[in-house]
Short mmCIF file of C-alpha atoms in Angstrom, two decimals:
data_model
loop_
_atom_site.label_atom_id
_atom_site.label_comp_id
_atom_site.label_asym_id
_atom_site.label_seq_id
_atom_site.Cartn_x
_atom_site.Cartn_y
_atom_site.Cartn_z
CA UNK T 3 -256.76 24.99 120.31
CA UNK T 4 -257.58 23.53 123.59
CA UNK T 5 -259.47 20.51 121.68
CA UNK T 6 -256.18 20.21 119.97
CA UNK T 7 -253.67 20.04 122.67
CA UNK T 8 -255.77 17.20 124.50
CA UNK T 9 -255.67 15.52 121.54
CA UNK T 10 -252.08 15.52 121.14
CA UNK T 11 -252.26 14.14 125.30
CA UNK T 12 -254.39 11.36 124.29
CA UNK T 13 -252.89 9.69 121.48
CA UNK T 14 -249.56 9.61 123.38
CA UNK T 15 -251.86 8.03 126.34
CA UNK T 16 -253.54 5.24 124.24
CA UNK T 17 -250.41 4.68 122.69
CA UNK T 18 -248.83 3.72 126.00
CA UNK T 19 -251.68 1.72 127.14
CA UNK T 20 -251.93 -0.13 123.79
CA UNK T 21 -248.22 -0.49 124.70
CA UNK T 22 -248.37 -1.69 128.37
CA UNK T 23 -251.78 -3.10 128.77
CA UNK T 24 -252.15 -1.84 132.45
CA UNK T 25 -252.90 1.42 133.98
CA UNK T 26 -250.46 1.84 136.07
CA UNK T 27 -247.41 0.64 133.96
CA UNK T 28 -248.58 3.05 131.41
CA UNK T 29 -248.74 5.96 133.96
CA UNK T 30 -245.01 5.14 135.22
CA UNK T 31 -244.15 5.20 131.48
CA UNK T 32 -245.70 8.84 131.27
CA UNK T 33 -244.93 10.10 134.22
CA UNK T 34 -248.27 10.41 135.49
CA UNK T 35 -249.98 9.51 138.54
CA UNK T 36 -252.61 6.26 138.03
CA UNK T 37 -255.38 8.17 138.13
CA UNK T 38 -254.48 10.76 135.75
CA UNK T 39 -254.11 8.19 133.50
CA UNK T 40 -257.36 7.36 134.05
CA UNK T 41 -259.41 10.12 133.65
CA UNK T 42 -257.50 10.17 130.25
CA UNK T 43 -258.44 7.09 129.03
CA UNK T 44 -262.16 7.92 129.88
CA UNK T 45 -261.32 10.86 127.93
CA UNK T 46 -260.47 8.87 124.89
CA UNK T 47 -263.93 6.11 125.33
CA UNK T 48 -266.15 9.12 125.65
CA UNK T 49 -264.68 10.79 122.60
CA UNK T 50 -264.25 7.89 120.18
CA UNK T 51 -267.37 5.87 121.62
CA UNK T 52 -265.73 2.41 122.32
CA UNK T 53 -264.52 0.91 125.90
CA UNK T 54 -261.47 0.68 123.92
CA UNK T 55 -259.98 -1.96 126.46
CA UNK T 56 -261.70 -4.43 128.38
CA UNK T 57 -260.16 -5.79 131.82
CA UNK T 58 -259.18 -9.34 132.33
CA UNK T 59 -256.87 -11.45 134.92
CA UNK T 60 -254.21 -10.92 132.50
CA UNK T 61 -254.45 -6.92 132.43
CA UNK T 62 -256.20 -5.00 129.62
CA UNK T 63 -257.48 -6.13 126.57
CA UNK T 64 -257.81 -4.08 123.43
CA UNK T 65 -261.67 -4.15 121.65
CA UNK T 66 -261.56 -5.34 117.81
CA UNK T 67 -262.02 -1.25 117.36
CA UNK T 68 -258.58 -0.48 119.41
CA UNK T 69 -256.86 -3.50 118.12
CA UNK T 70 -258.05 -1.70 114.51
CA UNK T 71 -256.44 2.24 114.99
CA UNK T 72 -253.41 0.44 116.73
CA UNK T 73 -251.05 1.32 113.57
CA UNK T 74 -252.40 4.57 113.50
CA UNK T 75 -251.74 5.35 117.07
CA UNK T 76 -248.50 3.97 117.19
CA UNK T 77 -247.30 5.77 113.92
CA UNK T 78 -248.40 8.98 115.33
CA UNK T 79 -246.99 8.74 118.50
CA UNK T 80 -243.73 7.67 116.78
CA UNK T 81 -243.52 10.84 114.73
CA UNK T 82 -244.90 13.10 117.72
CA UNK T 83 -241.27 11.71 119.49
CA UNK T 84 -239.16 11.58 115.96
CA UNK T 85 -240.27 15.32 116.13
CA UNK T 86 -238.87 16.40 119.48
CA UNK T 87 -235.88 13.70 119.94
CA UNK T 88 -232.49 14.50 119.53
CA UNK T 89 -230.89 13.15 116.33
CA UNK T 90 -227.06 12.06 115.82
CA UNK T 91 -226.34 12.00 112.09
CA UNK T 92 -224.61 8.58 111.35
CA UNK T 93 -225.82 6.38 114.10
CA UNK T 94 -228.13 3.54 113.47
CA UNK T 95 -231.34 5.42 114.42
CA UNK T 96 -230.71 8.07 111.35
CA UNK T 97 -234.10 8.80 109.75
CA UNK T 98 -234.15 7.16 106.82
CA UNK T 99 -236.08 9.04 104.13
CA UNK T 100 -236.27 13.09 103.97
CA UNK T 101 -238.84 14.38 102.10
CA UNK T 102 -237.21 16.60 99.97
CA UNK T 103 -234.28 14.86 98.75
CA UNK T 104 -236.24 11.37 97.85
CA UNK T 105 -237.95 11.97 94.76
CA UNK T 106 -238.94 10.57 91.65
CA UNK T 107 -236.77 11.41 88.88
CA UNK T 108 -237.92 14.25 86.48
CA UNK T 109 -236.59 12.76 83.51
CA UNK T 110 -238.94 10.38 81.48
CA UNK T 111 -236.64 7.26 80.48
CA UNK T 112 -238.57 5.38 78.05
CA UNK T 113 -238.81 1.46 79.01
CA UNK T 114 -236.20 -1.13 78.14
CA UNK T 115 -236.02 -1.61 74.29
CA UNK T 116 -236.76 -4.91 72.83
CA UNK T 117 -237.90 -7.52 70.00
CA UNK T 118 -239.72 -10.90 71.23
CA UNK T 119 -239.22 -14.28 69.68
CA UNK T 120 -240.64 -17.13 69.39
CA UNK T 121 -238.87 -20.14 71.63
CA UNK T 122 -236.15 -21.96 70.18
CA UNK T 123 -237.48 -25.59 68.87
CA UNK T 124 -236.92 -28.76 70.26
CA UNK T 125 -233.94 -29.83 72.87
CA UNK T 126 -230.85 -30.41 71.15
CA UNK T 127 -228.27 -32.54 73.11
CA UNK T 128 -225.15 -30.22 74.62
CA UNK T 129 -222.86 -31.45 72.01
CA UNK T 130 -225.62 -30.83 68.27
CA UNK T 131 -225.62 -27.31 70.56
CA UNK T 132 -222.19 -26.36 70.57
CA UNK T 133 -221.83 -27.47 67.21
CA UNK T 134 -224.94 -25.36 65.77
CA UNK T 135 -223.57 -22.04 67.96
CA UNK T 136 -220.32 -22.91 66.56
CA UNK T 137 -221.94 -22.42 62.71
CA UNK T 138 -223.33 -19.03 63.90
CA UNK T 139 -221.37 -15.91 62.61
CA UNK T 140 -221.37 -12.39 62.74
CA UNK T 141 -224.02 -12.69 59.50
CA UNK T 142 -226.48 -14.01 61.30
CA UNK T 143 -229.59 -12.59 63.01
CA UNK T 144 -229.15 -10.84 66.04
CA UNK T 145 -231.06 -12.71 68.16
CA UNK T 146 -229.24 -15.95 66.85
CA UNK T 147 -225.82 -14.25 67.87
CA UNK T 148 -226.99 -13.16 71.40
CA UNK T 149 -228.38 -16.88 71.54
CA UNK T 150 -224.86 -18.35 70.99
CA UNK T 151 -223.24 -15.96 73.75
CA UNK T 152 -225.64 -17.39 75.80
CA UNK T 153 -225.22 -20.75 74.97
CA UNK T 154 -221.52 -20.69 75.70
CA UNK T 155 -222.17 -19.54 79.16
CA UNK T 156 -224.48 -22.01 79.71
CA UNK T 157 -224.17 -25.53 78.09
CA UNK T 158 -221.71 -25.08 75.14
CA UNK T 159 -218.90 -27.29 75.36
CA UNK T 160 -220.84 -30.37 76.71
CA UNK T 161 -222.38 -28.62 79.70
CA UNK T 162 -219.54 -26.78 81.21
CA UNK T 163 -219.77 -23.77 79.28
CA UNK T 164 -217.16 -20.93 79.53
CA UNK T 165 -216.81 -16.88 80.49
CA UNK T 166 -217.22 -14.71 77.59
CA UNK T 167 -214.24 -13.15 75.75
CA UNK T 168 -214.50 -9.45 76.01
CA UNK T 169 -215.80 -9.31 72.55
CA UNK T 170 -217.92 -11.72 72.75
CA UNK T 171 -219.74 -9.60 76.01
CA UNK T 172 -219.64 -6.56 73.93
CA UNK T 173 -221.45 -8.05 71.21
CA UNK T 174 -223.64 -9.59 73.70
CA UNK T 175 -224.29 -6.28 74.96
CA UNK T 176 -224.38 -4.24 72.45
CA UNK T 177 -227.45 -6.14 70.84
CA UNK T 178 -228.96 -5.69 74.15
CA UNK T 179 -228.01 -2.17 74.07
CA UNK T 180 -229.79 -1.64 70.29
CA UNK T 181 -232.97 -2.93 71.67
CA UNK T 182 -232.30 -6.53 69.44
CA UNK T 183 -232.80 -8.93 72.12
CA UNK T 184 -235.61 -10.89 73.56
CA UNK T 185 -236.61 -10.26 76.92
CA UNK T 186 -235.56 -14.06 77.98
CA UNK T 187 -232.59 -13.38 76.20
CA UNK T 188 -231.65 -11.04 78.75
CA UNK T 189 -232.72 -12.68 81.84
CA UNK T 190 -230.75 -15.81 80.66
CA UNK T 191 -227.43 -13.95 79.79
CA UNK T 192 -227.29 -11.16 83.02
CA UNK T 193 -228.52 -14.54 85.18
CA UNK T 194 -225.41 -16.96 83.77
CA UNK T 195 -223.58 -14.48 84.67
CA UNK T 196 -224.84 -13.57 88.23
CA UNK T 197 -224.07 -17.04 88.88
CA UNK T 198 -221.23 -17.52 88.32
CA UNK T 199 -219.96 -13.99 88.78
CA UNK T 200 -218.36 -11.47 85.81
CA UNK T 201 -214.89 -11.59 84.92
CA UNK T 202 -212.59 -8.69 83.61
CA UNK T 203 -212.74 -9.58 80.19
CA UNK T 204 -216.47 -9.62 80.33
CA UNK T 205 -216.52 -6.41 82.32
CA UNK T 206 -214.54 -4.70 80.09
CA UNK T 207 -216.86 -6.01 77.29
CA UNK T 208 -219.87 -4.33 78.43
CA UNK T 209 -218.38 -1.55 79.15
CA UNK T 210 -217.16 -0.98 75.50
CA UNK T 211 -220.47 -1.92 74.17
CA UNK T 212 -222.31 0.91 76.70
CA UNK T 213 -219.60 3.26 75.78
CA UNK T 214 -220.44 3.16 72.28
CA UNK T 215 -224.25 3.21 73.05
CA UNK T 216 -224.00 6.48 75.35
CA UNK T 217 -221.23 7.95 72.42
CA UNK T 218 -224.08 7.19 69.89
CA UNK T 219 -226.93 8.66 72.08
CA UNK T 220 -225.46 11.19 74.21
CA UNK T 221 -222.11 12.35 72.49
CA UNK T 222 -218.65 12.94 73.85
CA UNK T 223 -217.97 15.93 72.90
CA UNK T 224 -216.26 16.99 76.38
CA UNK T 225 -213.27 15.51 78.69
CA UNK T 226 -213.34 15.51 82.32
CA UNK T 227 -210.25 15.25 84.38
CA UNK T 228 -211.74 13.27 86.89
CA UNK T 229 -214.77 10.71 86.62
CA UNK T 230 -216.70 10.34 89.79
CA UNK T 231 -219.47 7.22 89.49
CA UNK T 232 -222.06 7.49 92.21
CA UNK T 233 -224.71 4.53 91.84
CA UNK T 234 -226.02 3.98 94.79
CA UNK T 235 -228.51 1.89 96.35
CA UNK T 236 -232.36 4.11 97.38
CA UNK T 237 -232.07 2.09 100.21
CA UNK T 238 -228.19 3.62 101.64
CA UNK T 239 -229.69 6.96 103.25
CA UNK T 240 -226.67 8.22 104.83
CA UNK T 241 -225.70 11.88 103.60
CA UNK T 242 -223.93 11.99 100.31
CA UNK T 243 -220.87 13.83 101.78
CA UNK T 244 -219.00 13.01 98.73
CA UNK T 245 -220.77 15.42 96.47
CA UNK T 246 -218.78 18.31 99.31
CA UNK T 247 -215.63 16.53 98.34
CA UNK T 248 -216.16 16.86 94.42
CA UNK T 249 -216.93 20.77 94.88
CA UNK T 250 -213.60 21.38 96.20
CA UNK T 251 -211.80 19.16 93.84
CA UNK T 252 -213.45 21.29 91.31
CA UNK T 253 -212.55 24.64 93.40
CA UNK T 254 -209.12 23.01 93.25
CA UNK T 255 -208.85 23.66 89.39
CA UNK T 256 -210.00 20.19 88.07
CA UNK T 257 -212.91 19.55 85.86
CA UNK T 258 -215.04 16.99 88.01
CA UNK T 259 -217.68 14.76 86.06
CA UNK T 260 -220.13 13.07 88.62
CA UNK T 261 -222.51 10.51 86.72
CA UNK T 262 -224.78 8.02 88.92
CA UNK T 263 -228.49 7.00 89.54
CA UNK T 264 -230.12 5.86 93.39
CA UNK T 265 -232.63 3.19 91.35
CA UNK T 266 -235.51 3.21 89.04
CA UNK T 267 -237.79 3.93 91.85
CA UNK T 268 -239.93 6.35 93.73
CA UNK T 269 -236.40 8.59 94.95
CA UNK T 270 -234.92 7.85 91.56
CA UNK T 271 -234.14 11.89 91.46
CA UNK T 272 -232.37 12.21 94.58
CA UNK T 273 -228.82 13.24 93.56
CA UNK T 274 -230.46 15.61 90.92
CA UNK T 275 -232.03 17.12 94.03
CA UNK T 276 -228.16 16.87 96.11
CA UNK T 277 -226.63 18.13 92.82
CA UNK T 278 -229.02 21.26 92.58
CA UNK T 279 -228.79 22.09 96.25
CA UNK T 280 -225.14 22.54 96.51
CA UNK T 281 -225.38 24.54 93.02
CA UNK T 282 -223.73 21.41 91.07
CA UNK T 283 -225.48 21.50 87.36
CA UNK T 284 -227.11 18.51 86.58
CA UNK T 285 -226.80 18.07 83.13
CA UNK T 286 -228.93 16.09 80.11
CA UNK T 287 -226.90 16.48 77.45
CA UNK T 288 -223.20 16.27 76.25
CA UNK T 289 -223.26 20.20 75.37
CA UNK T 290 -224.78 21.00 79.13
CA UNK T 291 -221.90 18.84 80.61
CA UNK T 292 -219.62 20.91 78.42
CA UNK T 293 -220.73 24.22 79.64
CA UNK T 294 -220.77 23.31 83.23
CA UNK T 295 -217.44 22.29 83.01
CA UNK T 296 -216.22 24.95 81.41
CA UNK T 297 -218.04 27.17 83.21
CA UNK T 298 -218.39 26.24 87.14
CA UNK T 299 -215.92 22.81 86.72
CA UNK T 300 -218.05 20.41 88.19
CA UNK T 301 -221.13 18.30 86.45
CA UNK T 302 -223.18 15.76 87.45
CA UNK T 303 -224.99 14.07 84.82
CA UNK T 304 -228.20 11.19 85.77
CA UNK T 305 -227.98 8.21 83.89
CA UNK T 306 -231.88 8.63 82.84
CA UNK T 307 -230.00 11.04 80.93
CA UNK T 308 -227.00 9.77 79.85
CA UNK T 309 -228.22 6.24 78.93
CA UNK T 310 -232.04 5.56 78.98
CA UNK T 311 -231.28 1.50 77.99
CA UNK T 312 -228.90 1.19 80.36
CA UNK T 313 -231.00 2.53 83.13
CA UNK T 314 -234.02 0.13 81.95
CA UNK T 315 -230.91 -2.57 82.68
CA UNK T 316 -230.66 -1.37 86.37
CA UNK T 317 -233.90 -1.31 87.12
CA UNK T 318 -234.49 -5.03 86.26
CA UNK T 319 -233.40 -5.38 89.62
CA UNK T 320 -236.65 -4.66 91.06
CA UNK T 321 -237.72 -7.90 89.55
CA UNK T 322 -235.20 -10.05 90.09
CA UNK T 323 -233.36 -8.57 93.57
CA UNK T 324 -230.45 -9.65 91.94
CA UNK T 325 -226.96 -7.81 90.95
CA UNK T 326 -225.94 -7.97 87.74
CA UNK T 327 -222.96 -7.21 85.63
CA UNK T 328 -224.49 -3.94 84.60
CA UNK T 329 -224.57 -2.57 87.82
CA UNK T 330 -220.25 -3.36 88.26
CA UNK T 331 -220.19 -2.02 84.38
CA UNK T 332 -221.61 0.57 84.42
CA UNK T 333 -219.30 2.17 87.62
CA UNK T 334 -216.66 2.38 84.47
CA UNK T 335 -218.69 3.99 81.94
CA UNK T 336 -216.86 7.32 81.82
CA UNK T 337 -219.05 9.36 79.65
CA UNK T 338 -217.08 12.22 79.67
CA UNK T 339 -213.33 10.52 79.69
CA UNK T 340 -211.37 11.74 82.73
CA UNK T 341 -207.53 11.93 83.46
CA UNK T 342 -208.44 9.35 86.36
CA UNK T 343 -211.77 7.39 87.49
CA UNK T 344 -212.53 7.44 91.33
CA UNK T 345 -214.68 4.03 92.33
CA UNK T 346 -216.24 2.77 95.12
CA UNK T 347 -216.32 -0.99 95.68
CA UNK T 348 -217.74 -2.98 98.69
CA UNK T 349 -217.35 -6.39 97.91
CA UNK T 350 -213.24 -7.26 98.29
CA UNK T 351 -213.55 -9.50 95.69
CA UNK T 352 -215.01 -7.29 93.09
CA UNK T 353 -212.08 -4.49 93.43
CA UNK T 354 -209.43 -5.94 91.74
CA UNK T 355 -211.71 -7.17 89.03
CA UNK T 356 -212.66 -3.54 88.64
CA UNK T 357 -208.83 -2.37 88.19
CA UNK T 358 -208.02 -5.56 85.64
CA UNK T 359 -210.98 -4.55 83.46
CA UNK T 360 -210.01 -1.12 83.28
CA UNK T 361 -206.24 -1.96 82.52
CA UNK T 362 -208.04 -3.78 79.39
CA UNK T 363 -209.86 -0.98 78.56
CA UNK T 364 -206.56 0.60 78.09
CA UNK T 365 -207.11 2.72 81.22
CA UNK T 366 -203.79 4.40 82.75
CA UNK T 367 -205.09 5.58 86.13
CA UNK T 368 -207.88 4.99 88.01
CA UNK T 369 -208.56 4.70 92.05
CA UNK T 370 -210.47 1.90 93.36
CA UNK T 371 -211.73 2.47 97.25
CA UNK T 372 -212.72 -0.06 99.37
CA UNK T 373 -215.72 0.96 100.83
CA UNK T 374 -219.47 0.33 102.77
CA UNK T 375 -220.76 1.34 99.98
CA UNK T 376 -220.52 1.54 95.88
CA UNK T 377 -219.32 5.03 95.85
CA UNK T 378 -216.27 6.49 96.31
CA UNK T 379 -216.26 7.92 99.65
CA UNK T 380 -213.47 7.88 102.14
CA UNK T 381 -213.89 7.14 105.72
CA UNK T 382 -210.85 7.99 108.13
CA UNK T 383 -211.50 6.54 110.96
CA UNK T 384 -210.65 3.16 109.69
CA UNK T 385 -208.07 1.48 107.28
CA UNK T 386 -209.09 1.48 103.77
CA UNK T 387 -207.75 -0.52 100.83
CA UNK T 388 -207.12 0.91 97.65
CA UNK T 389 -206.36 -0.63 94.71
CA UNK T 390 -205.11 1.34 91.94
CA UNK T 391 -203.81 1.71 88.24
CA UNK T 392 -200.69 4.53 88.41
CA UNK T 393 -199.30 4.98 85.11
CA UNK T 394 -200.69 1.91 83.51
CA UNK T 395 -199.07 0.08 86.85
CA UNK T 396 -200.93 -2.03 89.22
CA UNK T 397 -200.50 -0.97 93.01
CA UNK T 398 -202.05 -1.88 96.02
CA UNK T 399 -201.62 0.05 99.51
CA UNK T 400 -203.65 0.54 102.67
CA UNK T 401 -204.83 4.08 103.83
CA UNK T 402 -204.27 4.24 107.55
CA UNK T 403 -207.00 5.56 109.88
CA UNK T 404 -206.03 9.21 110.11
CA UNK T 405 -207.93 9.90 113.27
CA UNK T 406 -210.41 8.21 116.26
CA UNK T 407 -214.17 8.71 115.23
CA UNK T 408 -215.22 12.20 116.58
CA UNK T 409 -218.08 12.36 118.83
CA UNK T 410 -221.54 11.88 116.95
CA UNK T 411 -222.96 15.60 116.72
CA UNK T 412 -226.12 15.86 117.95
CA UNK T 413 -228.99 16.73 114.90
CA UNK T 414 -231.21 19.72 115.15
CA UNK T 415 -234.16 19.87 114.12
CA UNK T 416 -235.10 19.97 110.12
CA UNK T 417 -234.82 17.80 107.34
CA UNK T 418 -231.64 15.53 106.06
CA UNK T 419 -231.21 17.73 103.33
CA UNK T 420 -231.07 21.18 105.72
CA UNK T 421 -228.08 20.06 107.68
CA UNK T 422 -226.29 18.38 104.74
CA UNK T 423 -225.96 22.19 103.51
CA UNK T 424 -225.80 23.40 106.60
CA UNK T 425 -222.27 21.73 107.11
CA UNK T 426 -221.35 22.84 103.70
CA UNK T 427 -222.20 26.62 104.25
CA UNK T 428 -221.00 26.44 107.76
CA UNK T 429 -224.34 27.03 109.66
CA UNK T 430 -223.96 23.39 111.15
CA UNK T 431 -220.63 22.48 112.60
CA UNK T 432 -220.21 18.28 112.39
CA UNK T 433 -216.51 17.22 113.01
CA UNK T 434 -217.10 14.11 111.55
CA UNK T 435 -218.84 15.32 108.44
CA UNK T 436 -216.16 17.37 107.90
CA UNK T 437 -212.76 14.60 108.52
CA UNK T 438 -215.16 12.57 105.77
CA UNK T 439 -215.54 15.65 103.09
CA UNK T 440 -211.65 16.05 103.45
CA UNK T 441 -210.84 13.00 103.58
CA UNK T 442 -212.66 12.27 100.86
CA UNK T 443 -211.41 15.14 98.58
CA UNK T 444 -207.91 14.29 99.89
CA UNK T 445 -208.44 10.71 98.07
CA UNK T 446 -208.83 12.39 94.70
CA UNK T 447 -206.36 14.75 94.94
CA UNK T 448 -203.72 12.03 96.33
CA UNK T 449 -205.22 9.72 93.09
CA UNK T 450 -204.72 12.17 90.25
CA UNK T 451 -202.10 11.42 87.42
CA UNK T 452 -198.88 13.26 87.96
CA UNK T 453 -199.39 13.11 91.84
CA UNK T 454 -197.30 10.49 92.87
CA UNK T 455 -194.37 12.54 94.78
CA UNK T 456 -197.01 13.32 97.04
CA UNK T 457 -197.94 11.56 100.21
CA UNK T 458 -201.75 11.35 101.58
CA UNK T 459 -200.74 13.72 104.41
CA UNK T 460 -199.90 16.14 101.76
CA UNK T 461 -203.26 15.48 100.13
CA UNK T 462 -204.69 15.77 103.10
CA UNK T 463 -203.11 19.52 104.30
CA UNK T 464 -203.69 20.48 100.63
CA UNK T 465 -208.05 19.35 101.21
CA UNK T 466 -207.94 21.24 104.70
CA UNK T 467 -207.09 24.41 103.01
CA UNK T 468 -209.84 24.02 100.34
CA UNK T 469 -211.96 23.42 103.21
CA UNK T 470 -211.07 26.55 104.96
CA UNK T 471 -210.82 28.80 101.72
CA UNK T 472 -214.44 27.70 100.10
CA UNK T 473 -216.65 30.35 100.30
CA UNK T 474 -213.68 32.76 99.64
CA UNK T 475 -213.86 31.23 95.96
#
């Protein structure tokens, strides 16, 4: 034990030296006298059998065999300080990964469906172009019609080309969807596109062809009252206090649908982990989704799941580190309808786009937040836009801040996902957390059909109480 604790003492000591490169800088740093510091660092070149620094006019010098366990040393004595320093949840210097939340995905998507071709032969001129897409019809191979959607984003038209009609991007789609298209096919339309940025029309396209494709695969055989996307990046690690807010919409009495994915990657089964920890079902099939809802009114359902093509889509991204219309489609999938959609938006200049292509969807009500991130999750302690469909009816307001930012609560020790229940059981007291999960709920209450008599405040008083009263439920 004693071997062990000096140990401990000496990494933390060559880690400062490494740091400082002089003795007695190093034992200020520590709080040690210089010669303390010395006897320890002829500690560490007796055990580890190197001079490990070498003086010069310029201070120390690391040896070739220092300059080698540097990252070691350093990474240790980072998580020897991560271990005992205080940690305020929200600030910039939030730990960024926690073990038990960040995990592969347990559900075994097979890989993106599709048929190569052979390159198209020789280089028509723009015009001979337009005019041979123009001859292609809804007869003709399917690789020849996805070739002509392309073709009038691209260079149809004598070079200009033009945005898809929404049919046209749900064909376009949809034989991406069925596996028909060649792989270059798909870089070339989702690229056009990223390019020049997706329209309504074309939203709304997609999403009609991935409805179909998850109605075909998955079924529909249930209906939400709210739809709650939640596709996030694995790279936003802040707690998902949303998933809080959807549990007491559901105590509330509404049936809560919560569909999303956090990449293709290595914590690609994070919000099944979220989901599972706050006794959410997470559901892989139509009939599961119907007996949670039924059952405990709340569902969240991973889009390995729900739509293995259309998670193969999203996680092109790793190869391209590009944004493409699938990831602003698929936010309007509703798998399992809903009464009213709840979306997060961060760009401004994607949120209205979002509302237009769900009024030609035929949508009547829907929510769209403006937010950090693509999820919807209200922040009161700032102004937020909203941009909504009431009653088929475009309207547009601004949610005042409700209150100043609360103090940052300082974080005790354990993992993310330990004081993320913690604040839901009531073990961990976080004022913020808690103005956010109202908040938050508060939103969806204030955005369901049939609610507009009632003011935010009144949303708000009405989430407070759910607050109070959820472990009496």
């Amino acid at each position: 034990m004693s071997d062990k604790l000096t140990r401990g003492r000496l990494v933390i000591a060559f880690d400062a030296l490494l740091a400082k490169r002089n003795v007695t800088l190093a034992a200020r740093q520590l709080g040690l006298q210089t010669p303390a510091l010395s006897r320890l660092l002829g500690q560490l070149r007796e055990e580890l059998g190197d001079p490990l620094f070498i003086r010069s006019g310029r201070g120390l010098v690391p040896t070739p065999f220092a300059e080698a366990v540097r990252p070691r040393i350093q990474a240790l004595a980072a998580e020897i300080d991560a271990l005992f320093e205080p940690h305020v949840l929200g600030s910039a210097q939030e730990s960024p990964f926690d073990p038990r939340w960040n995990v592969p995905s347990g559900i075994a998507a097979p890989p993106l469906a599709f048929r190569p071709s052979g390159l198209l032969e020789g280089e028509p001129s723009p015009q001979e172009l337009a005019a041979k897409l123009d001859r292609i019809g809804r007869g003709a191979q399917a690789q020849e019609r996805l070739a002509r959607h392309i073709g009038v984003l691209g260079i149809a038209g004598g070079g200009h080309g033009r945005p898809l009609t929404a049919d046209e991007a749900e064909e376009a789609m949809a034989l991406v969807l069925a596996g028909e298209a060649d792989p270059v096919q798909i870089g070339a339309l989702l690229g056009m596109m990223c390019v020049r940025g997706a329209t309504a029309p074309e939203l709304a396209g997609f999403v009609r062809a991935m409805q179909g494709h998850v109605a075909a695969g998955f079924g529909r055989t249930v209906q939400a009252d709210v739809d709650w996307p939640c596709y996030t990046s694995p790279n936003y690690h802040n707690p998902p206090w949303f998933f809080h807010a959807a549990l007491l919409v559901a105590q509330a009495g509404f049936k809560v649908a919560l569909h999303g994915s956090t990449g293709t990657g290595a914590v690609a089964g994070r919000y099944q982990v979220i989901a599972g920890a706050l006794g959410v079902p997470v559901c892989t099939s139509a009939e599961e989704v119907s007996s949670a809802l039924a059952g405990n009114g709340i569902a969240y359902v991973p889009l390995a799941a729900l739509a293995p093509q259309i998670y193969r889509l999203l996680g092109l991204h790793r190869l391209t580190q590009t944004r493409s219309a699938v990831f602003e489609a698929v936010h309007l999938l509703r798998p399992a309808g809903g009464r009213t959609s709840l979306l997060g938006v961060a760009k401004s200049s994607h949120r209205e786009i979002h509302r237009d292509a769900a009024r030609i969807l035929g949508w009547r009500d829907m929510a769209v937040l403006g937010s950090v991130r693509d999820v919807a999750q209200f922040t009161p302690f700032r102004a937020s836009p909203v941009h909504r469909l009431v009653d088929g009816e475009a309207e547009d307001l601004v949610l005042p801040a409700r209150s100043d930012e609360p103090p940052a609560t300082p974080r005790p020790r354990g993992t993310s996902i330990e004081y993320w229940q913690g604040v839901w059981t009531g073990g961990i007291r976080d004022a913020r957390a808690e103005r956010i999960i109202i908040g938050t709920a508060a939103f969806a209450l204030f955005s369901m059909p049939g609610a507009a008599g009632t003011s935010f405040d009144e949303a708000l008083d009405r989430a407070e109480k759910l607050w109070k009263t959820r472990h009496s439920r």
